[in-house]
Coordinates of C-alpha atoms in Angstrom, one line a residue:
X1 CA 10.7 -5.2 34.4
X2 CA 7.1 -4.1 34.8
X3 CA 4.5 -5.9 32.3
X4 CA 1.1 -5.7 31.5
X5 CA -0.8 -7.7 29.1
X6 CA -0.4 -11.1 27.8
X7 CA 2.4 -12.1 25.6
X8 CA 5.9 -13.9 25.4
X9 CA 8.5 -11.3 27.2
X10 CA 10.6 -9.4 25.2
X11 CA 13.5 -10.5 27.2
X12 CA 12.9 -14.0 25.9
X13 CA 13.0 -12.6 22.0
X14 CA 16.3 -10.9 22.2
X15 CA 15.5 -7.6 23.9
X16 CA 16.2 -7.7 27.4
X17 CA 16.3 -4.5 29.7
X18 CA 13.5 -2.7 29.2
X19 CA 11.9 -0.9 32.1
X20 CA 8.4 -1.4 31.1
X21 CA 6.7 -3.2 28.0
X22 CA 2.7 -3.0 27.5
X23 CA 2.0 -6.5 26.0
X24 CA -0.9 -6.6 23.4
X25 CA -3.0 -3.9 25.3
X26 CA -6.5 -3.4 23.6
X27 CA -7.7 -0.4 22.0
X28 CA -9.1 1.5 24.9
X29 CA -6.0 1.2 26.6
X30 CA -3.5 2.4 24.0
X31 CA -5.9 5.3 23.1
X32 CA -5.9 6.2 26.8
X33 CA -1.8 5.6 27.0
X34 CA -1.5 7.9 23.8
X35 CA -3.4 10.8 25.4
X36 CA -1.9 10.4 29.0
X37 CA 1.7 10.2 27.6
X38 CA 0.6 13.2 25.0
X39 CA 0.9 11.8 21.8
X40 CA -2.4 12.7 20.6
X41 CA -5.5 14.4 21.4
X42 CA -9.2 13.0 21.7
X43 CA -11.1 13.9 18.5
X44 CA -14.9 13.7 17.9
X45 CA -16.5 10.4 18.7
X46 CA -13.3 9.0 20.2
X47 CA -10.8 9.2 17.4
X48 CA -7.1 9.7 18.2
X49 CA -5.8 13.0 16.7
X50 CA -1.9 12.2 16.1
X51 CA 0.8 14.3 14.0
X52 CA 3.9 12.6 12.6
X53 CA 6.1 15.6 12.9
X54 CA 8.5 16.0 9.9
X55 CA 8.0 13.0 8.2
X56 CA 4.2 12.7 6.9
X57 CA 5.0 10.3 4.4
X58 CA 7.1 7.2 3.4
X59 CA 10.9 7.4 3.5
X60 CA 11.8 5.2 0.4
X61 CA 15.3 6.0 -0.4
X62 CA 16.3 5.4 3.7
X63 CA 15.1 1.8 3.1
X64 CA 17.6 -1.1 3.2
X65 CA 17.7 -4.7 2.7
X66 CA 21.1 -6.6 4.5
X67 CA 23.1 -8.1 2.1
X68 CA 23.1 -11.5 3.7
X69 CA 24.4 -14.6 1.9
X70 CA 20.8 -16.3 1.8
X71 CA 19.3 -13.6 -0.1
X72 CA 22.3 -12.4 -2.3
X73 CA 21.1 -14.2 -5.7
X74 CA 17.2 -13.5 -4.8
X75 CA 16.8 -9.7 -3.9
X76 CA 16.5 -7.0 -6.8
X77 CA 19.5 -5.1 -5.6
X78 CA 19.1 -2.4 -8.3
X79 CA 15.9 -1.5 -6.4
X80 CA 16.8 -2.4 -2.8
X81 CA 19.3 -0.2 -1.4
X82 CA 21.8 -2.6 0.5
X83 CA 23.3 -2.5 3.8
X84 CA 26.1 -4.5 5.1
X85 CA 25.4 -7.1 7.7
X86 CA 28.1 -5.5 9.9
X87 CA 26.6 -2.2 9.8
X88 CA 23.2 -3.9 10.7
X89 CA 24.7 -5.6 13.3
X90 CA 26.1 -2.0 15.1
X91 CA 22.7 -0.5 14.0
X92 CA 21.1 -3.5 16.1
X93 CA 23.3 -3.0 19.1
X94 CA 22.5 0.8 19.3
X95 CA 18.8 0.3 19.0
X96 CA 18.9 -2.4 22.0
X97 CA 21.0 0.3 23.9
X98 CA 18.7 3.1 23.0
X99 CA 15.4 1.2 24.5
X100 CA 17.2 0.0 27.7
X101 CA 15.3 1.4 30.9
X102 CA 12.7 2.7 28.4
X103 CA 8.8 1.9 28.0
X104 CA 7.7 0.1 25.0
X105 CA 4.5 -1.3 23.3
X106 CA 4.2 -4.6 22.0
X107 CA 1.5 -5.9 19.3
X108 CA 1.5 -9.9 18.7
X109 CA -0.4 -9.8 15.0
X110 CA -1.3 -11.7 12.2
X111 CA -0.1 -10.8 8.5
X112 CA -2.5 -12.8 6.2
X113 CA -6.1 -13.8 6.4
X114 CA -5.4 -17.3 4.9
X115 CA -4.0 -19.5 7.9
X116 CA -1.9 -21.5 5.3
X117 CA 0.2 -18.5 5.0
X118 CA -0.3 -16.1 7.6
X119 CA 3.0 -14.6 9.3
X120 CA 3.5 -14.1 13.0
X121 CA 4.9 -10.4 13.4
X122 CA 5.6 -8.7 16.6
X123 CA 5.6 -5.1 16.8
X124 CA 7.9 -3.3 19.1
X125 CA 7.1 0.6 19.0
X126 CA 8.0 3.6 21.3
X127 CA 4.4 5.4 20.9
X128 CA 1.3 3.9 22.0
X129 CA -0.4 5.4 19.1
X130 CA 1.8 3.3 16.7
X131 CA 0.8 0.2 18.9
X132 CA -2.9 1.1 17.9
X133 CA -2.1 1.6 14.6
X134 CA -0.8 -1.6 13.9
X135 CA -3.3 -3.4 15.8
X136 CA -6.0 -1.6 13.3
X137 CA -3.8 -2.5 10.2
X138 CA -3.0 -6.4 11.0
X139 CA -5.0 -8.9 11.8
X140 CA -5.9 -9.5 15.7
X141 CA -5.2 -13.0 17.1
X142 CA -7.9 -14.4 19.6
X143 CA -6.9 -13.7 23.2
X144 CA -6.4 -17.5 23.6
X145 CA -3.9 -17.5 21.0
X146 CA -1.6 -15.2 22.5
X147 CA -0.1 -17.2 25.1
X148 CA 1.9 -19.4 22.8
X149 CA 2.3 -16.7 20.2
X150 CA 5.9 -16.9 19.0
X151 CA 7.1 -14.2 16.3
X152 CA 8.6 -15.3 13.0
X153 CA 9.6 -11.7 12.3
X154 CA 9.8 -8.7 14.5
X155 CA 9.6 -4.8 13.7
X156 CA 11.3 -2.6 16.4
X157 CA 10.3 1.1 15.6
X158 CA 11.9 3.8 17.7
X159 CA 11.1 7.1 16.1
X160 CA 13.5 9.0 19.1
X161 CA 16.5 6.9 17.6
X162 CA 18.8 8.9 15.1
X163 CA 20.9 6.7 13.0
X164 CA 24.3 7.3 12.1
X165 CA 25.4 7.1 8.4
X166 CA 29.0 6.5 9.1
X167 CA 28.2 3.9 11.6
X168 CA 24.9 2.0 10.4
X169 CA 25.7 2.3 6.3
X170 CA 22.5 4.6 5.7
X171 CA 21.8 7.9 4.1
X172 CA 20.8 10.3 7.4
X173 CA 19.0 10.0 10.4
X174 CA 16.1 8.3 9.2
X175 CA 16.6 4.2 8.6
X176 CA 14.4 1.4 7.7
X177 CA 16.5 -1.7 7.6
X178 CA 15.2 -5.5 6.8
X179 CA 17.1 -8.7 7.8
X180 CA 15.8 -11.9 6.4
X181 CA 18.3 -13.8 8.0
X182 CA 17.7 -12.5 11.6
X183 CA 13.8 -12.1 10.4
X184 CA 14.2 -8.4 12.0
X185 CA 13.1 -4.9 10.7
X186 CA 14.6 -1.7 12.4
X187 CA 13.0 1.7 11.7
X188 CA 14.5 4.7 13.6
X189 CA 14.3 8.3 12.9
X190 CA 10.6 8.6 11.4
X191 CA 7.3 8.6 13.2
X192 CA 5.4 8.1 10.0
X193 CA 3.5 5.0 10.9
X194 CA 3.1 3.7 7.3
X195 CA 6.5 2.5 7.8
X196 CA 5.4 -0.3 10.0
X197 CA 2.7 -1.7 7.5
X198 CA 4.8 -1.5 4.5
X199 CA 8.1 -3.2 6.2
X200 CA 5.3 -6.5 6.9
X201 CA 4.5 -6.0 3.0
X202 CA 7.9 -6.0 1.9
X203 CA 8.4 -9.0 4.0
X204 CA 5.6 -11.2 2.6
X205 CA 6.6 -9.8 -0.9
X206 CA 9.8 -11.5 -0.3
X207 CA 8.6 -15.0 1.6
X208 CA 5.4 -15.5 -0.4
X209 CA 6.7 -16.3 -4.2
X210 CA 8.6 -19.0 -2.8
X211 CA 5.1 -20.3 -1.8
X212 CA 3.6 -19.7 -5.2
X213 CA 1.7 -16.9 -3.6
X214 CA 1.2 -13.6 -5.9
X215 CA 1.4 -10.9 -3.2
X216 CA -0.4 -8.3 -4.8
X217 CA -0.3 -4.2 -3.7
X218 CA -4.0 -3.9 -4.5
X219 CA -7.2 -3.6 -2.8
X220 CA -10.1 -6.2 -3.6
X221 CA -13.6 -7.0 -3.2
X222 CA -16.2 -9.6 -4.4
X223 CA -19.8 -9.7 -5.5
X224 CA -22.7 -10.0 -3.0
X225 CA -23.5 -13.6 -2.6
X226 CA -21.0 -14.6 -4.8
X227 CA -17.1 -14.9 -3.2
X228 CA -16.1 -16.0 -6.4
X229 CA -16.8 -12.9 -8.1
X230 CA -13.6 -11.4 -7.0
X231 CA -11.9 -7.8 -8.5
X232 CA -8.6 -6.9 -7.7
X233 CA -7.4 -2.8 -8.0
X234 CA -3.6 -2.4 -8.2
X235 CA -2.3 0.8 -7.8
X236 CA -0.1 2.8 -5.8
X237 CA -1.1 5.5 -3.0
X238 CA -3.4 7.9 -4.1
X239 CA -5.1 5.7 -7.6
X240 CA -8.1 5.0 -5.8
X241 CA -7.7 1.4 -4.2
X242 CA -9.4 2.4 -1.1
X243 CA -12.2 4.8 -2.8
X244 CA -13.1 2.3 -5.2
X245 CA -12.9 -0.7 -3.6
X246 CA -15.2 0.4 -0.9
X247 CA -18.5 -0.2 -3.2
X248 CA -21.8 -0.4 -1.2
X249 CA -23.1 -2.9 -4.1
X250 CA -20.0 -5.3 -3.3
X251 CA -18.1 -6.7 -0.4
X252 CA -15.0 -5.1 0.7
X253 CA -12.0 -8.1 1.2
X254 CA -9.2 -5.2 1.5
X255 CA -8.0 -1.8 0.5
X256 CA -4.3 -2.2 0.1
X257 CA -2.2 -5.5 0.2
X258 CA -3.3 -9.2 -0.7
X259 CA -2.0 -12.8 -1.7
X260 CA -3.4 -14.8 -5.0
X261 CA -3.1 -18.4 -4.1
X262 CA -4.3 -21.6 -5.5
X263 CA -7.2 -21.3 -2.8
X264 CA -8.4 -17.6 -4.0
X265 CA -7.7 -14.4 -2.5
X266 CA -6.9 -13.3 0.8
X267 CA -6.4 -10.0 2.7
X268 CA -2.9 -9.2 4.4
X269 CA -4.5 -7.0 6.7
X270 CA -7.0 -6.6 9.0
X271 CA -7.9 -2.5 8.6
X272 CA -7.5 0.2 6.1
X273 CA -5.0 3.4 5.8
X274 CA -7.4 5.5 3.8
X275 CA -6.7 9.2 2.7
X276 CA -8.7 11.6 4.1
X277 CA -7.8 15.1 2.0
X278 CA -10.9 16.3 0.5
X279 CA -13.0 13.5 1.9
X280 CA -17.0 14.2 1.9
X281 CA -19.8 12.4 3.8
X282 CA -21.7 12.5 0.4
X283 CA -19.0 10.9 -2.0
X284 CA -17.5 8.3 0.6
X285 CA -20.0 8.1 3.4
X286 CA -18.3 5.0 5.2
X287 CA -14.7 6.0 5.4
X288 CA -15.9 9.3 6.4
X289 CA -17.8 8.1 9.2
X290 CA -14.7 6.5 10.8
X291 CA -13.1 9.6 11.1
X292 CA -15.5 10.0 14.2
X293 CA -15.2 6.4 15.4
X294 CA -13.8 5.5 18.4
X295 CA -10.0 4.8 18.1
X296 CA -9.6 5.5 14.6
X297 CA -6.1 7.1 14.4
X298 CA -6.5 10.4 12.3
X299 CA -2.9 11.4 11.1
X300 CA -1.7 15.0 10.3
X301 CA -5.4 16.3 9.8
X302 CA -5.9 20.2 10.8
X303 CA -8.5 20.3 13.4
X304 CA -10.6 23.1 15.6
X305 CA -8.8 23.1 18.9
X306 CA -11.9 23.6 20.4
X307 CA -14.5 21.5 18.7
X308 CA -11.8 19.2 17.5
X309 CA -13.8 19.4 14.3
X310 CA -11.9 18.2 11.3
X311 CA -10.9 20.2 8.1
X312 CA -10.7 17.6 5.1
X313 CA -9.8 20.6 2.9
X314 CA -6.6 21.8 4.9
X315 CA -3.4 20.4 3.4
X316 CA -1.2 22.5 5.2
X317 CA 0.4 19.9 7.0
X318 CA 0.4 17.6 4.3
X319 CA -1.9 16.6 1.5
X320 CA -1.1 12.9 3.1
X321 CA -3.5 13.0 5.7
X322 CA -4.9 9.6 6.8
X323 CA -7.2 7.5 9.0
X324 CA -6.1 3.9 9.9
X325 CA -9.2 1.9 11.2
X326 CA -10.2 -1.8 11.5
X327 CA -11.9 -3.6 8.7
X328 CA -14.9 -4.0 10.8
X329 CA -15.6 -0.4 10.6
X330 CA -16.9 -0.7 7.1
X331 CA -20.4 -2.2 6.9
X332 CA -19.9 -4.6 4.0
X333 CA -16.2 -5.7 4.7
X334 CA -16.1 -9.4 4.5
X335 CA -15.7 -11.2 8.0
X336 CA -13.0 -13.9 6.3
X337 CA -11.3 -11.5 4.2
X338 CA -10.8 -14.1 1.8
X339 CA -12.6 -14.6 -1.5
X340 CA -12.1 -16.9 -4.6
X341 CA -10.0 -16.5 -7.9
X342 CA -10.3 -13.0 -9.4
X343 CA -12.6 -12.6 -12.3
X344 CA -11.5 -8.9 -13.1
X345 CA -8.1 -7.2 -12.6
X346 CA -8.0 -3.7 -12.8
X347 CA -5.1 -1.7 -12.9
X348 CA -5.2 1.9 -11.4
X349 CA -3.2 4.5 -13.0
X350 CA -3.4 8.1 -12.0
X351 CA -1.7 9.8 -15.3
X352 CA -0.9 13.5 -14.8
X353 CA -0.5 13.7 -18.0
X354 CA -3.8 13.6 -19.1
X355 CA -3.5 11.3 -21.9
X356 CA -4.9 7.8 -21.2
X357 CA -8.7 7.2 -21.1
X358 CA -10.8 6.4 -18.1
X359 CA -10.9 2.6 -18.8
X360 CA -9.0 0.4 -21.4
X361 CA -9.3 -3.3 -22.0
X362 CA -6.7 -5.2 -22.0
X363 CA -5.0 -8.7 -23.6
X364 CA -3.1 -10.8 -21.1
X365 CA -0.1 -9.6 -22.5
X366 CA -1.1 -5.8 -22.5
X367 CA -1.9 -6.6 -18.8
X368 CA 1.8 -7.7 -18.4
X369 CA 3.3 -5.1 -20.3
X370 CA 1.2 -2.6 -18.0
X371 CA 1.7 -4.6 -15.0
X372 CA 5.9 -4.4 -15.6
X373 CA 5.4 -0.9 -16.5
X374 CA 3.7 0.5 -13.6
X375 CA 2.9 3.6 -15.0
X376 CA 1.1 6.1 -12.7
X377 CA 2.0 9.5 -10.5
X378 CA 3.3 9.7 -7.0
X379 CA 0.4 12.0 -5.2
X380 CA 1.4 14.9 -3.1
X381 CA 2.7 14.0 0.5
X382 CA 2.8 10.4 0.0
X383 CA 6.7 10.0 -0.3
X384 CA 8.8 12.8 1.5
X385 CA 9.5 15.6 -1.1
X386 CA 6.5 14.9 -3.0
X387 CA 4.5 18.3 -3.3
X388 CA 2.6 17.5 -6.3
X389 CA 1.6 14.8 -8.7
X390 CA 4.9 13.1 -10.2
X391 CA 4.6 11.1 -13.6
X392 CA 6.9 7.9 -12.6
X393 CA 7.0 4.3 -13.3
X394 CA 6.6 1.9 -10.3
X395 CA 6.7 -1.6 -11.5
X396 CA 4.1 -4.2 -10.2
X397 CA 2.5 -0.9 -9.4
X398 CA 4.7 -1.2 -5.6
X399 CA 8.2 -0.9 -6.9
X400 CA 9.2 0.3 -3.3
X401 CA 8.3 -2.9 -1.6
X402 CA 9.2 -5.6 -3.9
X403 CA 12.2 -7.3 -2.7
X404 CA 12.3 -9.3 -5.8
X405 CA 12.9 -8.9 -9.5
X406 CA 9.7 -7.7 -11.3
X407 CA 9.7 -10.7 -13.5
X408 CA 9.3 -13.2 -10.7
X409 CA 6.0 -11.1 -10.0
X410 CA 5.1 -10.7 -13.5
X411 CA 5.4 -14.7 -13.9
X412 CA 3.3 -15.2 -11.0
X413 CA 0.4 -13.0 -12.3
X414 CA 0.7 -14.4 -15.9
X415 CA 0.2 -17.8 -14.4
X416 CA -2.7 -16.6 -12.0
X417 CA -4.7 -14.7 -14.8
X418 CA -4.5 -17.3 -17.0
X419 CA -5.7 -20.4 -14.5
X420 CA -8.9 -18.0 -13.7
X421 CA -9.3 -16.6 -17.2
X422 CA -9.7 -13.1 -15.5
X423 CA -10.7 -10.0 -17.7
X424 CA -8.1 -7.2 -17.4
X425 CA -8.7 -3.5 -17.8
X426 CA -6.5 -0.4 -17.1
X427 CA -8.6 2.7 -15.3
X428 CA -7.2 6.2 -15.3
X429 CA -8.1 7.8 -12.2
X430 CA -5.7 10.9 -13.0
X431 CA -6.4 14.1 -15.4
X432 CA -8.4 14.7 -18.2
X433 CA -8.7 17.7 -20.5
X434 CA -5.5 18.5 -20.3
X435 CA -2.1 17.7 -18.2
X436 CA -1.7 18.4 -14.3
X437 CA -2.2 22.2 -13.6
X438 CA -4.2 22.7 -17.0
X439 CA -7.0 19.8 -16.9
X440 CA -9.2 18.3 -14.0
X441 CA -9.1 15.1 -12.3
X442 CA -11.1 12.4 -13.9
X443 CA -15.0 12.8 -12.4
X444 CA -15.4 9.9 -10.0
X445 CA -18.8 9.4 -10.9
X446 CA -17.7 8.5 -14.3
X447 CA -15.1 6.0 -12.9
X448 CA -17.7 4.1 -10.8
X449 CA -19.9 3.8 -13.6
X450 CA -17.4 2.5 -15.8
X451 CA -16.0 0.1 -13.2
X452 CA -19.3 -1.1 -12.7
X453 CA -20.2 -1.8 -15.8
X454 CA -16.8 -3.7 -16.3
X455 CA -17.3 -5.9 -13.2
X456 CA -20.9 -7.1 -13.9
X457 CA -19.7 -7.8 -17.5
X458 CA -22.2 -5.3 -19.2
X459 CA -19.1 -3.3 -20.7
X460 CA -17.9 -6.3 -22.6
X461 CA -21.3 -5.8 -24.8
X462 CA -19.9 -2.2 -25.8
X463 CA -18.6 -1.0 -29.0
X464 CA -14.9 -0.5 -28.7
X465 CA -12.2 1.5 -30.5
X466 CA -8.5 0.3 -30.9
X467 CA -6.2 3.3 -29.3
X468 CA -3.9 4.8 -31.9
X469 CA -1.4 5.5 -29.2
X470 CA -1.5 2.4 -27.2
X471 CA -3.3 -0.4 -28.8
X472 CA -5.4 -1.7 -26.0
X473 CA -9.2 -1.3 -26.5
X474 CA -11.7 1.8 -25.3
X475 CA -15.3 1.8 -25.2
X476 CA -17.1 4.4 -27.4
X477 CA -20.2 5.2 -25.2
X478 CA -21.8 4.0 -21.9
X479 CA -25.2 5.3 -20.6
X480 CA -24.5 7.7 -18.0
X481 CA -20.8 8.9 -19.1
X482 CA -20.0 11.7 -21.2
X483 CA -18.9 10.3 -24.5
X484 CA -16.4 13.3 -24.9
X485 CA -14.5 11.2 -21.7
X486 CA -14.3 8.1 -23.5
X487 CA -11.7 9.7 -25.9
X488 CA -9.5 12.0 -24.1
X489 CA -8.1 13.7 -27.2
X490 CA -11.7 15.2 -27.6
X491 CA -11.6 16.4 -23.8
X492 CA -8.5 18.7 -24.7
X493 CA -9.2 22.7 -26.1
X494 CA -5.8 22.0 -28.2
X495 CA -5.8 18.3 -29.9
X496 CA -2.3 18.9 -30.9
X497 CA -1.1 19.6 -27.7
X498 CA -2.8 16.5 -26.6
X499 CA -0.9 14.9 -29.6
X500 CA 2.5 16.3 -28.7
X501 CA 1.7 15.1 -25.0
X502 CA 1.0 11.3 -26.1
X503 CA 3.9 11.2 -28.0
X504 CA 6.1 12.2 -25.0
X505 CA 4.3 10.0 -22.8
X506 CA 4.8 6.9 -25.3
X507 CA 8.4 7.7 -25.5
X508 CA 8.7 7.3 -21.8
X509 CA 6.9 4.2 -21.9
X510 CA 9.5 2.7 -24.1
X511 CA 12.4 3.9 -22.7
X512 CA 11.3 2.7 -19.4
X513 CA 10.4 -0.9 -20.6
X514 CA 13.4 -1.3 -22.3
X515 CA 14.8 -3.0 -19.2
X516 CA 12.4 -5.6 -19.3
X517 CA 12.4 -6.8 -22.9
X518 CA 15.0 -9.5 -22.5
X519 CA 13.0 -11.0 -19.6
X520 CA 9.4 -11.5 -21.2
X521 CA 7.6 -13.5 -23.2
X522 CA 7.3 -13.0 -27.1
X523 CA 3.6 -12.2 -26.9
X524 CA 4.4 -9.0 -24.3
X525 CA 7.2 -7.9 -26.6
X526 CA 4.7 -7.7 -29.7
X527 CA 2.4 -5.1 -27.3
X528 CA 5.0 -3.1 -26.1
X529 CA 4.5 0.4 -27.3

């Protein structure tokens, strides 16, 4: 077997018979391999332009957890499709056969900036650009750490492998299967790179609660000069986690996945995976600049074939256009990717109904209610088949990645909020003046102004009203923000239509929360809508 780069061999870790393996190639070599192999093209500034084929978003319905004895009583099976152990055994054997005599790329990486909780992850991919992607997104060991690197979890990703539902116990040709006993993830039938990073997130979401660490689908930053002034931003893809946490006035800890331990907040990742549709140099200059940075992976964007100039407004391939880059590409990113205990908890929702205000202050009980509810809208392109915003309830603002029951994460968050004395906020980055199709997206300038006031404490001095529909507190005015935005009913041309829409949304909240009623404390039940 030919071998390039440092690293423990595949044969030693259960994958013999591969003809050529590239171990831990650095960025220039990965870019070169991707171009030579025809996986992508070199863009302006040395970015790598790639297409993910027919899968331009995650495939959550094709994700499975192996139903093994050790996890039988702890996995939330209503939310996680089970795969029989015998089906996984056949799937693994068939994927091992599939890679025989082939060429693979291996990256040995860390998941977690806190050494006390990080996980050694080996990612084995058919595509060089997948190796580059995950090298950006996870944390990169120093060269001297690779010689003794032993993977605690392994991901094998073979886009060219087609699963067989009858043999492998899945739905179709695409499969993402996690075995916690074998500490192995198998991915086949999809070239969407996001499956790699979200598999790691799912693993940590299962392992860390046993260690008392709260895993969070959130971005995070802290005040300049004060690592203890941390804000976390919960939210699904497309709600603004990356955009709002990349505040030039604050230090970026990370844009998507974090842990909250006794020691504070830490990023799981070493990079960012930002949406690029309608990205502009004026609104988001640093993220925009990464799209012409050497080795940034640019996914599914339309570009001029001669100049390779990107078209940020063209969603003809997908609305889920993205770029992946290391954290150091952002000038105000934290070197340690760690911070203290959060002072502010922000829950981002993209309300396609146009009912919720741009910001609301929550009591701890209300925060727990909205965390378990996880109301938002799936944004076009983030999942297969989603072509326009779809209102949804995604508990913990990340149900597709939560192997355990919501109450496990809810209890961890409740205790962490109480210990830290954190302030809690609900921020709507969705629609105002009407529902999707009639209203317009919340102005980002207003969202930024309100968030800035919340994080620096000045918003607490504002006058608040109690929202008649949801019971939380909403500021009446703030300098620089149109007062009409703060009362969403005033933004609708027909107030009666707003009332009808609000009534519809309240009924959805109530119906959804019924599944948690017997699992929560009385104070949370008291604020339930």
